GROMACS .gro file of C-alpha atoms in nm:
model
  118
    1MET     CA    1  -0.485   0.129  -2.083
    2ASN     CA    2  -0.790   0.346  -2.014
    3THR     CA    3  -0.838   0.438  -1.651
    4ASN     CA    4  -1.060   0.677  -1.469
    5VAL     CA    5  -0.821   0.922  -1.300
    6SER     CA    6  -1.050   0.987  -1.002
    7ILE     CA    7  -1.072   0.613  -0.931
    8VAL     CA    8  -0.694   0.584  -0.966
    9LEU     CA    9  -0.630   0.864  -0.718
   10ASP     CA   10  -0.889   0.726  -0.476
   11ALA     CA   11  -0.738   0.375  -0.480
   12LEU     CA   12  -0.390   0.513  -0.421
   13GLU     CA   13  -0.506   0.743  -0.144
   14ILE     CA   14  -0.716   0.476   0.022
   15ALA     CA   15  -0.435   0.218   0.016
   16ALA     CA   16  -0.182   0.471   0.150
   17GLU     CA   17  -0.354   0.523   0.488
   18PRO     CA   18  -0.153   0.328   0.751
   19ASN     CA   19  -0.442   0.125   0.899
   20ARG     CA   20  -0.574   0.030   0.557
   21ARG     CA   21  -0.224  -0.054   0.436
   22ARG     CA   22  -0.185  -0.284   0.738
   23LEU     CA   23  -0.521  -0.445   0.660
   24LEU     CA   24  -0.399  -0.517   0.307
   25HIS     CA   25  -0.086  -0.679   0.451
   26LEU     CA   26  -0.295  -0.891   0.689
   27LEU     CA   27  -0.520  -1.002   0.405
   28ALA     CA   28  -0.227  -1.092   0.182
   29GLY     CA   29  -0.201  -1.433   0.346
   30SER     CA   30  -0.563  -1.542   0.336
   31GLU     CA   31  -0.927  -1.448   0.382
   32ARG     CA   32  -1.004  -1.326   0.733
   33ALA     CA   33  -1.307  -1.236   0.941
   34VAL     CA   34  -1.362  -0.878   1.055
   35SER     CA   35  -1.338  -0.991   1.419
   36ASP     CA   36  -0.997  -1.150   1.351
   37LEU     CA   37  -0.873  -0.839   1.172
   38SER     CA   38  -0.998  -0.596   1.437
   39ALA     CA   39  -0.818  -0.794   1.709
   40GLN     CA   40  -0.492  -0.679   1.544
   41PHE     CA   41  -0.568  -0.307   1.599
   42GLU     CA   42  -0.611  -0.066   1.887
   43VAL     CA   43  -0.910   0.102   1.717
   44SER     CA   44  -1.269  -0.024   1.739
   45ARG     CA   45  -1.418  -0.300   1.528
   46SER     CA   46  -1.647  -0.037   1.379
   47ALA     CA   47  -1.346   0.168   1.264
   48ILE     CA   48  -1.191  -0.141   1.104
   49SER     CA   49  -1.522  -0.213   0.929
   50GLN     CA   50  -1.520   0.140   0.787
   51HIS     CA   51  -1.163   0.095   0.660
   52LEU     CA   52  -1.260  -0.236   0.500
   53LEU     CA   53  -1.563  -0.076   0.336
   54LEU     CA   54  -1.339   0.188   0.176
   55LEU     CA   55  -1.098  -0.080   0.056
   56GLU     CA   56  -1.393  -0.268  -0.092
   57LYS     CA   57  -1.528   0.043  -0.267
   58ALA     CA   58  -1.182   0.103  -0.413
   59GLY     CA   59  -1.187  -0.251  -0.552
   60LEU     CA   60  -0.892  -0.368  -0.344
   61VAL     CA   61  -1.078  -0.627  -0.134
   62THR     CA   62  -1.392  -0.836  -0.165
   63ALA     CA   63  -1.628  -0.941   0.111
   64ARG     CA   64  -1.862  -1.230   0.169
   65LYS     CA   65  -2.111  -1.287   0.443
   66GLU     CA   66  -2.148  -1.617   0.620
   67GLY     CA   67  -2.404  -1.618   0.897
   68ARG     CA   68  -2.331  -1.318   1.119
   69ASN     CA   69  -1.969  -1.289   1.003
   70ARG     CA   70  -1.816  -1.095   0.716
   71TYR     CA   71  -1.500  -1.229   0.558
   72TYR     CA   72  -1.261  -1.019   0.353
   73ARG     CA   73  -0.988  -1.109   0.108
   74LEU     CA   74  -0.775  -0.923  -0.142
   75ASP     CA   75  -0.925  -0.873  -0.485
   76PRO     CA   76  -0.649  -0.985  -0.724
   77ARG     CA   77  -0.780  -0.765  -1.007
   78GLY     CA   78  -0.792  -0.453  -0.792
   79MET     CA   79  -0.453  -0.521  -0.638
   80GLY     CA   80  -0.312  -0.581  -0.987
   81ARG     CA   81  -0.445  -0.245  -1.103
   82LEU     CA   82  -0.297  -0.079  -0.795
   83ARG     CA   83   0.039  -0.242  -0.864
   84GLU     CA   84   0.030  -0.119  -1.225
   85LEU     CA   85  -0.049   0.234  -1.109
   86VAL     CA   86   0.236   0.236  -0.861
   87SER     CA   87   0.477   0.095  -1.120
   88GLN     CA   88   0.386   0.377  -1.359
   89PHE     CA   89   0.544   0.617  -1.112
   90TRP     CA   90   0.872   0.424  -1.119
   91THR     CA   91   1.011   0.565  -1.442
   92ASN     CA   92   1.361   0.597  -1.575
   93GLU     CA   93   1.377   0.942  -1.419
   94LEU     CA   94   1.313   0.799  -1.074
   95ASP     CA   95   1.577   0.533  -1.139
   96LEU     CA   96   1.824   0.810  -1.224
   97LEU     CA   97   1.726   1.003  -0.913
   98ALA     CA   98   1.781   0.695  -0.698
   99SER     CA   99   2.119   0.639  -0.863
  100ASP     CA  100   2.222   1.001  -0.802
  101ALA     CA  101   2.112   0.980  -0.439
  102ALA     CA  102   2.316   0.661  -0.392
  103ALA     CA  103   2.623   0.829  -0.546
  104ILE     CA  104   2.587   1.128  -0.313
  105ALA     CA  105   2.550   0.899  -0.011
  106HIS     CA  106   2.859   0.705  -0.119
  107GLN     CA  107   3.058   1.029  -0.150
  108ARG     CA  108   2.956   1.130   0.201
  109ASP     CA  109   3.058   0.792   0.343
  110SER     CA  110   3.393   0.780   0.160
  111PRO     CA  111   3.696   0.955   0.315
  112GLN     CA  112   3.762   1.276   0.128
  113GLN     CA  113   4.110   1.371   0.015
  114HIS     CA  114   4.191   1.729   0.103
  115PRO     CA  115   4.435   1.932  -0.112
  116ASP     CA  116   4.654   1.974   0.200
  117ASN     CA  117   4.710   1.597   0.222
  118GLN     CA  118   4.846   1.551  -0.131
   0.00000   0.00000   0.00000
């Protein structure tokens, strides 16, 4: 798989911002108008439009205009690429790290036997 590293980093960074991540979650169900999306946030409609523009430039959403309204939806190809990128980080080493962390947490939660009690 040939990818442009700068595009990869941009897509990951753009999707990681909390407002944009929430927009992606909201768009997961269906296409939505900017006005509908901005009603879900405390920030201005203009700010939401800027977030959506960044998501579009990163290839994560697509937009269409109908009359005076803009409608956004997830771009399945872009979201698929993002999913592949994230899954690349989940390697065997991370699985081992998670397993070690779980074992340490289990040891902390289990009653310890002290040499005095034997």
